PDB file of C-alpha atoms in Angstrom:
ATOM      1  CA  MET S   1      72.954  77.072 112.979  1.00 32.00           C
ATOM      2  CA  THR S   2      72.897  78.216 109.287  1.00 30.00           C
ATOM      3  CA  PRO S   3      76.403  76.917 107.929  1.00 33.00           C
ATOM      4  CA  ILE S   4      78.629  80.113 107.314  1.00 34.00           C
ATOM      5  CA  ARG S   5      79.524  81.718 104.026  1.00 37.00           C
ATOM      6  CA  HIS S   6      82.507  82.432 103.376  1.00 41.00           C
ATOM      7  CA  ASN S   7      84.138  84.581 100.470  1.00 43.00           C
ATOM      8  CA  GLY S   8      84.086  82.676  96.943  1.00 40.00           C
ATOM      9  CA  SER S   9      81.475  80.319  99.010  1.00 40.00           C
ATOM     10  CA  ASP S  10      80.311  78.142  95.825  1.00 44.00           C
ATOM     11  CA  GLY S  11      84.529  76.829  95.335  1.00 49.00           C
ATOM     12  CA  GLY S  12      82.929  73.366  97.639  1.00 57.00           C
ATOM     13  CA  SER S  13      85.938  71.840  97.838  1.00 73.00           C
ATOM     14  CA  GLU S  14      88.246  73.806  96.314  1.00 74.00           C
ATOM     15  CA  ASN S  15      87.543  76.650  98.591  1.00 87.00           C
ATOM     16  CA  ASP S  16      88.284  74.020 101.971  1.00 90.00           C
ATOM     17  CA  ALA S  17      91.334  72.739 100.694  1.00 93.00           C
ATOM     18  CA  VAL S  18      92.026  76.404  99.965  1.00 95.00           C
ATOM     19  CA  LEU S  19      91.610  77.187 104.574  1.00 96.00           C
ATOM     20  CA  ASP S  20      93.532  73.735 105.011  1.00 97.00           C
ATOM     21  CA  ALA S  21      96.100  75.294 102.993  1.00 96.00           C
ATOM     22  CA  VAL S  22      96.242  78.411 104.800  1.00 96.00           C
ATOM     23  CA  ARG S  23      95.950  76.772 107.846  1.00 97.00           C
ATOM     24  CA  ASP S  24      99.113  74.826 106.992  1.00 97.00           C
ATOM     25  CA  CYS S  25     101.149  77.270 105.969  1.00 96.00           C
ATOM     26  CA  VAL S  26      99.523  79.086 108.890  1.00 96.00           C
ATOM     27  CA  LEU S  27     100.887  76.797 111.870  1.00 96.00           C
ATOM     28  CA  ALA S  28     103.865  75.630 109.376  1.00 95.00           C
ATOM     29  CA  VAL S  29     105.617  78.882 109.729  1.00 93.00           C
ATOM     30  CA  GLY S  30     102.866  82.222 110.746  1.00 92.00           C
ATOM     31  CA  MET S  31     101.550  84.402 109.554  1.00 91.00           C
ATOM     32  CA  ARG S  32     103.549  86.924 108.528  1.00 90.00           C
ATOM     33  CA  ARG S  33     105.752  84.131 106.401  1.00 93.00           C
ATOM     34  CA  THR S  34     103.294  82.643 104.847  1.00 94.00           C
ATOM     35  CA  THR S  35     102.481  84.232 101.539  1.00 93.00           C
ATOM     36  CA  LEU S  36      99.211  83.629  98.880  1.00 93.00           C
ATOM     37  CA  ALA S  37     101.947  82.123  96.117  1.00 93.00           C
ATOM     38  CA  ASP S  38     102.414  79.677  99.444  1.00 94.00           C
ATOM     39  CA  VAL S  39      98.761  78.398  99.794  1.00 95.00           C
ATOM     40  CA  ALA S  40      98.195  78.271  95.858  1.00 94.00           C
ATOM     41  CA  ARG S  41     101.127  76.087  96.081  1.00 94.00           C
ATOM     42  CA  ARG S  42      99.759  73.911  98.994  1.00 95.00           C
ATOM     43  CA  ALA S  43      95.871  73.841  97.738  1.00 94.00           C
ATOM     44  CA  GLY S  44      96.987  73.355  94.082  1.00 93.00           C
ATOM     45  CA  VAL S  45      95.169  75.710  92.668  1.00 92.00           C
ATOM     46  CA  SER S  46      96.072  79.260  90.686  1.00 91.00           C
ATOM     47  CA  ARG S  47      96.688  82.814  92.802  1.00 91.00           C
ATOM     48  CA  MET S  48      94.504  84.261  90.306  1.00 91.00           C
ATOM     49  CA  THR S  49      91.983  81.516  91.880  1.00 89.00           C
ATOM     50  CA  LEU S  50      92.609  83.427  94.632  1.00 92.00           C
ATOM     51  CA  TYR S  51      92.903  86.644  94.162  1.00 90.00           C
ATOM     52  CA  ARG S  52      89.773  86.022  92.304  1.00 90.00           C
ATOM     53  CA  ARG S  53      88.094  85.498  96.227  1.00 91.00           C
ATOM     54  CA  TRP S  54      90.266  86.674  98.928  1.00 93.00           C
ATOM     55  CA  PRO S  55      91.643  90.287  98.531  1.00 91.00           C
ATOM     56  CA  ASP S  56      94.656  89.261 100.247  1.00 92.00           C
ATOM     57  CA  LEU S  57      96.388  86.899 102.351  1.00 93.00           C
ATOM     58  CA  ARG S  58      94.413  88.651 106.000  1.00 91.00           C
ATOM     59  CA  THR S  59      91.094  87.994 104.162  1.00 92.00           C
ATOM     60  CA  LEU S  60      91.970  84.489 103.881  1.00 94.00           C
ATOM     61  CA  VAL S  61      93.160  84.105 106.793  1.00 93.00           C
ATOM     62  CA  GLY S  62      90.509  85.664 108.468  1.00 91.00           C
ATOM     63  CA  ASP S  63      87.992  83.064 106.677  1.00 93.00           C
ATOM     64  CA  LEU S  64      89.700  80.416 108.032  1.00 95.00           C
ATOM     65  CA  MET S  65      89.868  81.598 111.740  1.00 93.00           C
ATOM     66  CA  THR S  66      86.142  81.356 111.063  1.00 92.00           C
ATOM     67  CA  ARG S  67      85.016  77.813 110.125  1.00 94.00           C
ATOM     68  CA  GLU S  68      88.038  77.200 112.533  1.00 95.00           C
ATOM     69  CA  TRP S  69      86.158  78.588 115.566  1.00 93.00           C
ATOM     70  CA  ILE S  70      82.775  78.215 114.653  1.00 93.00           C
ATOM     71  CA  ALA S  71      83.257  74.186 115.293  1.00 94.00           C
ATOM     72  CA  VAL S  72      84.641  74.590 117.538  1.00 94.00           C
ATOM     73  CA  ALA S  73      81.563  76.298 119.490  1.00 93.00           C
ATOM     74  CA  THR S  74      79.608  73.865 117.886  1.00 92.00           C
ATOM     75  CA  ARG S  75      81.872  70.619 119.192  1.00 94.00           C
ATOM     76  CA  ALA S  76      81.669  72.370 122.199  1.00 94.00           C
ATOM     77  CA  ILE S  77      77.458  72.439 122.803  1.00 89.00           C
ATOM     78  CA  PRO S  78      76.182  69.011 124.470  1.00 90.00           C
ATOM     79  CA  ASP S  79      73.137  67.507 122.615  1.00 87.00           C
ATOM     80  CA  PRO S  80      70.234  68.020 124.740  1.00 85.00           C
ATOM     81  CA  ALA S  81      69.423  65.045 126.742  1.00 84.00           C
ATOM     82  CA  PRO S  82      66.784  63.734 128.902  1.00 86.00           C
ATOM     83  CA  GLY S  83      67.042  65.536 132.677  1.00 84.00           C
ATOM     84  CA  THR S  84      69.505  68.746 130.927  1.00 85.00           C
ATOM     85  CA  GLY S  85      68.356  71.914 131.398  1.00 90.00           C
ATOM     86  CA  THR S  86      68.847  74.719 129.383  1.00 95.00           C
ATOM     87  CA  ARG S  87      71.302  76.658 131.510  1.00 97.00           C
ATOM     88  CA  THR S  88      73.331  73.755 131.805  1.00 96.00           C
ATOM     89  CA  ARG S  89      73.669  72.924 127.902  1.00 95.00           C
ATOM     90  CA  ILE S  90      74.720  76.680 128.116  1.00 97.00           C
ATOM     91  CA  VAL S  91      77.869  76.866 131.224  1.00 97.00           C
ATOM     92  CA  ASP S  92      79.291  73.234 129.830  1.00 97.00           C
ATOM     93  CA  GLY S  93      79.094  74.809 126.305  1.00 96.00           C
ATOM     94  CA  LEU S  94      80.820  77.611 126.703  1.00 97.00           C
ATOM     95  CA  VAL S  95      83.350  76.135 129.012  1.00 98.00           C
ATOM     96  CA  THR S  96      83.923  73.121 127.585  1.00 97.00           C
ATOM     97  CA  GLY S  97      84.405  75.969 124.297  1.00 96.00           C
ATOM     98  CA  VAL S  98      86.903  77.848 126.053  1.00 97.00           C
ATOM     99  CA  GLU S  99      88.892  75.252 127.119  1.00 96.00           C
ATOM    100  CA  ALA S 100      88.725  74.161 122.945  1.00 96.00           C
ATOM    101  CA  PHE S 101      89.981  77.334 121.763  1.00 95.00           C
ATOM    102  CA  ARG S 102      92.705  77.316 124.589  1.00 95.00           C
ATOM    103  CA  ASP S 103      93.210  73.805 123.282  1.00 95.00           C
ATOM    104  CA  HIS S 104      93.116  74.419 118.967  1.00 96.00           C
ATOM    105  CA  PRO S 105      95.897  74.383 117.146  1.00 96.00           C
ATOM    106  CA  LEU S 106      95.723  77.398 115.364  1.00 96.00           C
ATOM    107  CA  PHE S 107      94.440  79.311 117.580  1.00 95.00           C
ATOM    108  CA  ARG S 108      97.373  78.606 119.898  1.00 95.00           C
ATOM    109  CA  LYS S 109      99.496  80.089 117.185  1.00 95.00           C
ATOM    110  CA  ILE S 110      98.311  83.395 116.373  1.00 94.00           C
ATOM    111  CA  VAL S 111      98.138  83.920 119.546  1.00 93.00           C
ATOM    112  CA  ASP S 112     102.195  82.953 120.156  1.00 92.00           C
ATOM    113  CA  VAL S 113     102.914  84.596 117.177  1.00 92.00           C
ATOM    114  CA  ASP S 114     100.613  86.732 115.349  1.00 92.00           C
ATOM    115  CA  PRO S 115      98.070  87.805 118.692  1.00 92.00           C
ATOM    116  CA  GLU S 116      97.486  91.111 116.511  1.00 91.00           C
ATOM    117  CA  LEU S 117      95.561  89.708 114.271  1.00 90.00           C
ATOM    118  CA  LEU S 118      92.970  88.891 117.157  1.00 91.00           C
ATOM    119  CA  LEU S 119      92.534  92.535 117.982  1.00 91.00           C
ATOM    120  CA  PRO S 120      90.225  94.229 115.150  1.00 91.00           C
ATOM    121  CA  TYR S 121      88.117  91.769 116.773  1.00 91.00           C
ATOM    122  CA  VAL S 122      88.317  92.398 120.310  1.00 92.00           C
ATOM    123  CA  LEU S 123      89.175  96.292 120.162  1.00 93.00           C
ATOM    124  CA  ASP S 124      87.037  97.875 117.199  1.00 93.00           C
ATOM    125  CA  ARG S 125      84.516  95.316 115.937  1.00 93.00           C
ATOM    126  CA  ARG S 126      83.256  92.003 116.089  1.00 94.00           C
ATOM    127  CA  GLY S 127      83.538  89.066 112.609  1.00 92.00           C
ATOM    128  CA  ALA S 128      81.378  86.966 111.362  1.00 92.00           C
ATOM    129  CA  SER S 129      82.603  84.352 113.773  1.00 92.00           C
ATOM    130  CA  GLN S 130      81.808  86.753 116.984  1.00 95.00           C
ATOM    131  CA  GLU S 131      77.997  87.059 114.584  1.00 95.00           C
ATOM    132  CA  ALA S 132      77.792  83.316 114.996  1.00 93.00           C
ATOM    133  CA  LEU S 133      78.545  82.800 118.271  1.00 94.00           C
ATOM    134  CA  LEU S 134      76.132  85.260 119.226  1.00 96.00           C
ATOM    135  CA  GLY S 135      73.079  84.221 116.888  1.00 95.00           C
ATOM    136  CA  LEU S 136      74.221  80.532 118.733  1.00 94.00           C
ATOM    137  CA  LEU S 137      74.564  81.696 122.436  1.00 96.00           C
ATOM    138  CA  GLY S 138      70.562  83.664 121.817  1.00 97.00           C
ATOM    139  CA  ASP S 139      68.520  80.794 120.104  1.00 96.00           C
ATOM    140  CA  ALA S 140      70.016  78.972 123.227  1.00 95.00           C
ATOM    141  CA  LEU S 141      69.101  81.695 125.799  1.00 97.00           C
ATOM    142  CA  ARG S 142      65.991  82.334 124.547  1.00 97.00           C
ATOM    143  CA  GLU S 143      64.902  78.412 124.948  1.00 95.00           C
ATOM    144  CA  GLY S 144      66.357  78.673 128.655  1.00 96.00           C
ATOM    145  CA  HIS S 145      64.075  81.790 128.969  1.00 97.00           C
ATOM    146  CA  ALA S 146      61.394  79.135 127.494  1.00 96.00           C
ATOM    147  CA  ASP S 147      61.827  76.756 129.401  1.00 94.00           C
ATOM    148  CA  GLY S 148      62.912  78.585 132.584  1.00 95.00           C
ATOM    149  CA  SER S 149      66.757  77.989 133.343  1.00 96.00           C
ATOM    150  CA  VAL S 150      67.525  81.101 132.569  1.00 98.00           C
ATOM    151  CA  ARG S 151      67.696  84.413 133.930  1.00 97.00           C
ATOM    152  CA  PRO S 152      65.264  86.835 132.184  1.00 97.00           C
ATOM    153  CA  GLY S 153      66.454  89.413 130.732  1.00 97.00           C
ATOM    154  CA  HIS S 154      67.085  91.011 127.564  1.00 98.00           C
ATOM    155  CA  THR S 155      68.148  88.615 124.734  1.00 98.00           C
ATOM    156  CA  GLU S 156      70.612  89.742 123.258  1.00 98.00           C
ATOM    157  CA  ARG S 157      72.236  91.796 125.257  1.00 98.00           C
ATOM    158  CA  GLN S 158      72.848  88.956 128.192  1.00 98.00           C
ATOM    159  CA  ALA S 159      74.226  87.427 124.745  1.00 98.00           C
ATOM    160  CA  ARG S 160      76.477  89.356 124.147  1.00 98.00           C
ATOM    161  CA  ALA S 161      77.724  89.378 128.200  1.00 98.00           C
ATOM    162  CA  LEU S 162      78.144  85.982 128.436  1.00 98.00           C
ATOM    163  CA  LEU S 163      80.788  86.074 125.411  1.00 97.00           C
ATOM    164  CA  LEU S 164      82.586  89.342 126.428  1.00 97.00           C
ATOM    165  CA  THR S 165      82.834  86.881 130.068  1.00 97.00           C
ATOM    166  CA  VAL S 166      84.461  83.950 127.370  1.00 97.00           C
ATOM    167  CA  GLN S 167      86.838  85.571 124.890  1.00 96.00           C
ATOM    168  CA  SER S 168      88.260  87.055 127.944  1.00 96.00           C
ATOM    169  CA  PHE S 169      88.800  84.229 130.199  1.00 97.00           C
ATOM    170  CA  THR S 170      90.459  82.587 126.703  1.00 96.00           C
ATOM    171  CA  LEU S 171      92.311  85.737 125.012  1.00 95.00           C
ATOM    172  CA  SER S 172      93.889  86.106 129.195  1.00 95.00           C
ATOM    173  CA  LEU S 173      93.795  83.436 131.176  1.00 96.00           C
ATOM    174  CA  ARG S 174      97.517  82.495 130.310  1.00 93.00           C
ATOM    175  CA  THR S 175      98.140  85.486 131.653  1.00 95.00           C
ATOM    176  CA  MET S 176      95.781  85.082 135.952  1.00 97.00           C
ATOM    177  CA  THR S 177      96.991  81.081 135.874  1.00 96.00           C
ATOM    178  CA  ASN S 178     100.121  79.791 137.853  1.00 96.00           C
ATOM    179  CA  GLU S 179      99.729  75.442 137.265  1.00 96.00           C
ATOM    180  CA  ASP S 180     102.246  74.862 139.730  1.00 97.00           C
ATOM    181  CA  ASP S 181      99.590  75.666 142.469  1.00 97.00           C
ATOM    182  CA  PRO S 182      96.404  74.434 141.537  1.00 96.00           C
ATOM    183  CA  GLU S 183      94.662  76.331 143.204  1.00 97.00           C
ATOM    184  CA  LEU S 184      95.542  78.865 140.426  1.00 97.00           C
ATOM    185  CA  ASP S 185      96.061  76.682 137.999  1.00 97.00           C
ATOM    186  CA  SER S 186      93.852  76.028 134.860  1.00 96.00           C
ATOM    187  CA  ALA S 187      91.307  74.074 135.748  1.00 96.00           C
ATOM    188  CA  ALA S 188      90.576  76.122 138.904  1.00 98.00           C
ATOM    189  CA  PHE S 189      89.538  78.750 137.131  1.00 98.00           C
ATOM    190  CA  LEU S 190      87.787  77.284 134.388  1.00 97.00           C
ATOM    191  CA  GLY S 191      86.206  76.290 138.244  1.00 98.00           C
ATOM    192  CA  GLU S 192      85.719  79.645 138.642  1.00 98.00           C
ATOM    193  CA  LEU S 193      84.204  80.772 135.309  1.00 98.00           C
ATOM    194  CA  ARG S 194      80.984  77.334 135.573  1.00 98.00           C
ATOM    195  CA  THR S 195      80.927  79.901 138.977  1.00 98.00           C
ATOM    196  CA  LEU S 196      80.280  82.905 137.146  1.00 98.00           C
ATOM    197  CA  LEU S 197      77.925  81.824 134.268  1.00 98.00           C
ATOM    198  CA  GLU S 198      75.621  79.520 136.696  1.00 98.00           C
ATOM    199  CA  ARG S 199      75.719  82.122 138.790  1.00 97.00           C
ATOM    200  CA  THR S 200      74.707  84.817 136.044  1.00 97.00           C
ATOM    201  CA  LEU S 201      71.685  82.550 134.271  1.00 98.00           C
ATOM    202  CA  THR S 202      70.463  81.099 137.190  1.00 98.00           C
ATOM    203  CA  PRO S 203      66.993  83.073 137.752  1.00 96.00           C
TER     204      PRO S 203
END
């Protein structure tokens, strides 16, 4: 996959240092209590350096989320293996990805402290990470169509439907689970997600 280019991506390692710094700040105190001055101090750069690359903290946090979410998604996708069809890799990757997102420290902090950061990407528009995820899903679905392991269909529509499904499990799963009941705990619902995905994609 082509690497995602963030605002000011020509900054190389300095750009990564800034994203690391804002991640540490948000994990420590949340976005609303983080300032660009805090980020600059932690990253060891001037505030003007930040302002030249990002107009405000929200944009900077948006680039951080893109970097972190894409890393989670790409790590979740199993490598091709003999005897493993594309559909299996897609399903395994999506279920693993949902679990990894829900356990990600930054995601958990945002959901608990600053959930409004996620609302635009749920209600109004797609973000850079969602576009990248759709690209990954589209590539995988085309492979599945070619090898016959995935139900034929409109690739982009299938990718969007899959993303809608896994987003709902990622964002809302805890509203439906009862972790004291093994029939209704997170693991049980991830099993249901696996069944949904298998039945959706099986020819």
